[in-house]
Short mmCIF file of C-alpha atoms in Angstrom, two decimals:
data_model
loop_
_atom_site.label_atom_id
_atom_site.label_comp_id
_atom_site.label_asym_id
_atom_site.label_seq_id
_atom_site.Cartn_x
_atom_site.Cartn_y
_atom_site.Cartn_z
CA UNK A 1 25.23 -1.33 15.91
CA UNK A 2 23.63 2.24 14.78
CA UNK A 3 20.67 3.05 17.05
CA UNK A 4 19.63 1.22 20.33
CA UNK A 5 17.74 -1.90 20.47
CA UNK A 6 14.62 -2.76 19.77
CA UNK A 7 12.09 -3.78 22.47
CA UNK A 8 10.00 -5.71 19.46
CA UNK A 9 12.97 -7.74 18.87
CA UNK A 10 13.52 -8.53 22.19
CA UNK A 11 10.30 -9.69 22.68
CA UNK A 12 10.35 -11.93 19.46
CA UNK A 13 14.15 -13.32 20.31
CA UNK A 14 12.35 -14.39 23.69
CA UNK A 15 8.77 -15.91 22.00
CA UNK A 16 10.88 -18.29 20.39
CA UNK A 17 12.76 -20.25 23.16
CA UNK A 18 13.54 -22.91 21.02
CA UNK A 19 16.05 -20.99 19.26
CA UNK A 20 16.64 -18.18 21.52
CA UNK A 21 20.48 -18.34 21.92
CA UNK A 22 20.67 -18.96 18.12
CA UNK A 23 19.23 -16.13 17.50
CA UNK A 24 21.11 -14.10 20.17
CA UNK A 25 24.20 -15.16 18.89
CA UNK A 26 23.10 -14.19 15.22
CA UNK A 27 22.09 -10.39 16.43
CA UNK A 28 25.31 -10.26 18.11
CA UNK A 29 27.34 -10.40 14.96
CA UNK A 30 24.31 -8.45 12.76
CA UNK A 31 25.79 -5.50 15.94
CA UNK A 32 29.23 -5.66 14.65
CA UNK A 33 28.54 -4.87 11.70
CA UNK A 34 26.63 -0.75 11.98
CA UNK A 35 23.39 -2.30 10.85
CA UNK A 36 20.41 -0.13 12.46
CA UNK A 37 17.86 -2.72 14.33
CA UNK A 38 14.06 -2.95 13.16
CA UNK A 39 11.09 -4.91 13.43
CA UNK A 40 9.47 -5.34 10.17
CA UNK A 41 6.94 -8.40 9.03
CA UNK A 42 6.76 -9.23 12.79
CA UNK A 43 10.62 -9.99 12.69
CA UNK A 44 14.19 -8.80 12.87
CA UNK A 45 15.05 -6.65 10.24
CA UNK A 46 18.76 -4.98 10.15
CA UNK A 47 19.03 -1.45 7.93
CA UNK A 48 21.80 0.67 6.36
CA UNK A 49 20.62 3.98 5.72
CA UNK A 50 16.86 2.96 5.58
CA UNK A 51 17.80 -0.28 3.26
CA UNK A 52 16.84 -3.29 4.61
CA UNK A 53 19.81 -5.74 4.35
CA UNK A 54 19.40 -8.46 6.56
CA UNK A 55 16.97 -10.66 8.80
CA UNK A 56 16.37 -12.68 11.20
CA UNK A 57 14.15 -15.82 11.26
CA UNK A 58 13.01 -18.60 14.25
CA UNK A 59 11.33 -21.59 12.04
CA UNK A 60 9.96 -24.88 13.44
CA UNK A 61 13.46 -26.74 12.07
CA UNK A 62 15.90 -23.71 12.39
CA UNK A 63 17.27 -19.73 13.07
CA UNK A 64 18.34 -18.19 10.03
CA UNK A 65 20.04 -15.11 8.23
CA UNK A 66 18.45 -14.14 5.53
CA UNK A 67 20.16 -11.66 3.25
CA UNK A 68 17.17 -9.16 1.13
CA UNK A 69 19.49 -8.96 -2.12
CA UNK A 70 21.35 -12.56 -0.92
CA UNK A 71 21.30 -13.39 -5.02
CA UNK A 72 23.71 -10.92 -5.65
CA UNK A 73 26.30 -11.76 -3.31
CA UNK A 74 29.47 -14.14 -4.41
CA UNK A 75 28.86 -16.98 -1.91
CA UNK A 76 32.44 -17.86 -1.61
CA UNK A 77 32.03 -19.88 0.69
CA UNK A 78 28.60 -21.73 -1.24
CA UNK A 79 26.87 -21.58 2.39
CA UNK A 80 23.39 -19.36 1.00
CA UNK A 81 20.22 -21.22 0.08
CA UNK A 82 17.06 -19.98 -1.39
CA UNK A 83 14.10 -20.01 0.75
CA UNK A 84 12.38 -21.53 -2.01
CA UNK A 85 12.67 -22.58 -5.33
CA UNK A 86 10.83 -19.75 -6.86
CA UNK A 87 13.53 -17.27 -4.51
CA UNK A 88 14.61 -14.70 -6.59
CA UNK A 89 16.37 -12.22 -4.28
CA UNK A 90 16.82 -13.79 -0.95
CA UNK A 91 19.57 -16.05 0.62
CA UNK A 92 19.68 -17.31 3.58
CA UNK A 93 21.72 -19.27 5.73
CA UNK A 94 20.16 -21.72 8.20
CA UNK A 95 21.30 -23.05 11.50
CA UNK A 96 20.41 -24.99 14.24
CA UNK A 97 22.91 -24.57 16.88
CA UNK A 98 25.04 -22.15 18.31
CA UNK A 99 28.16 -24.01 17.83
CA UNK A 100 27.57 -23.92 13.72
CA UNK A 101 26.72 -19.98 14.04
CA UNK A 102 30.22 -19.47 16.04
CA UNK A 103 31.93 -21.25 13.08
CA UNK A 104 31.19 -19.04 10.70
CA UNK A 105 30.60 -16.13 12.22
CA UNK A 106 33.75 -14.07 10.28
CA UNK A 107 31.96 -15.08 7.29
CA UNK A 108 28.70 -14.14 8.16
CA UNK A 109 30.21 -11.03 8.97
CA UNK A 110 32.02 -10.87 5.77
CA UNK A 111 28.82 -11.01 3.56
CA UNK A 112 26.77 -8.54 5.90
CA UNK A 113 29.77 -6.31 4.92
CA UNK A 114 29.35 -7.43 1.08
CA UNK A 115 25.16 -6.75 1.38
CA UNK A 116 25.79 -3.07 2.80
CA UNK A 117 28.20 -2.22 -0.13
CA UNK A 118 25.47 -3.77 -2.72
CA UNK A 119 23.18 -1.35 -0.92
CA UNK A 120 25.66 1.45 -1.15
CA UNK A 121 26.18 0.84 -4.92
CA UNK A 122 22.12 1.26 -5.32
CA UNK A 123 22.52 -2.41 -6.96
CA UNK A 124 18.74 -3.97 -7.67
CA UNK A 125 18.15 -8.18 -8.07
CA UNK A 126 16.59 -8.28 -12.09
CA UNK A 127 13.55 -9.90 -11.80
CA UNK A 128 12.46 -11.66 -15.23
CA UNK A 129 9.46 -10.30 -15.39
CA UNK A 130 8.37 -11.62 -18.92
CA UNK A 131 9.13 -14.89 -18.29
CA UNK A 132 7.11 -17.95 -19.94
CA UNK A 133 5.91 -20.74 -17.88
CA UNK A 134 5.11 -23.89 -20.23
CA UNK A 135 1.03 -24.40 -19.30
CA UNK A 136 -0.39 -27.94 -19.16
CA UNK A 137 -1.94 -29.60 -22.08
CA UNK A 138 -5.29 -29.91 -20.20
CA UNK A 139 -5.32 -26.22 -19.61
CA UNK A 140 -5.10 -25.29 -22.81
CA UNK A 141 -7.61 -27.15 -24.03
CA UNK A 142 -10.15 -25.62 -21.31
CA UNK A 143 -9.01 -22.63 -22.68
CA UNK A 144 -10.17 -23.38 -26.01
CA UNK A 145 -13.35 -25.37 -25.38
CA UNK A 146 -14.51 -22.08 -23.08
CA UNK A 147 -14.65 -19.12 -24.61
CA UNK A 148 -13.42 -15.95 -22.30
CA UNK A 149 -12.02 -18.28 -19.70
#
């Protein structure tokens, strides 16, 4: 790891005892890898160079990883998920014991090497930004029977 650690993280990896040694385990490899540690949106936040690359997460079902550009990496191993189906950018992986962290821990380590070298590259996630959603039928018509709506 570049830098010491961070007392905000500490205190955050011990609010949330339900997943504490998840989430220990998870910073432990996030060390190996010469990320700098944060806090950022009251949670774990891992940097190269000032990029953030990586986070940490304690939800009511699971700890995650959850890789900032996760979209562009390959996914060999078809392990990322979107946090949601309207995800653009970030992956994550989700776990809920240490046991399933250990076993992949080489490849978690594999794609926090792949997300620094998307940083280093200056790579950016395209975001579609003219996209057309399909509007309801009901809408439309609202739109038309109100003038300025």
């Amino acid at each position: 790891m570049n830098g010491p650690l961070n007392r905000q993280v500490d205190e955050y990896v011990t609010k949330h005892a339900e997943w504490r040694d998840e989430l220990q385990e998870l910073r432990g490899i996030v060390f190996e890898c010469e990320l700098s540690e944060d806090y950022k949106w009251r949670a774990p936040c891992y940097t190269h160079d000032g990029a953030n690359v990586v986070m940490l997460g304690a939800f009511k079902e699971y700890a995650a990883i959850s890789f900032l550009k996760g979209s562009l990496l390959k996914d060999t191993k078809q392990i990322l998920v979107a946090p949601g189906e309207n995800s653009r950018a970030v992956r994550l992986v989700r776990f809920t014991s240490v046991a399933e962290i250990a076993k992949l821990a080489r490849v978690l380590k594999s794609y926090i090497k792949e997300a620094i070298k998307i940083e280093q590259a200056g790579l950016k996630v395209s975001f579609d930004e003219n996209k057309v959603f399909d509007l309801p039928e009901e809408l439309l018509n609202k739109f038309r029977e109100v003038p300025g709506l």
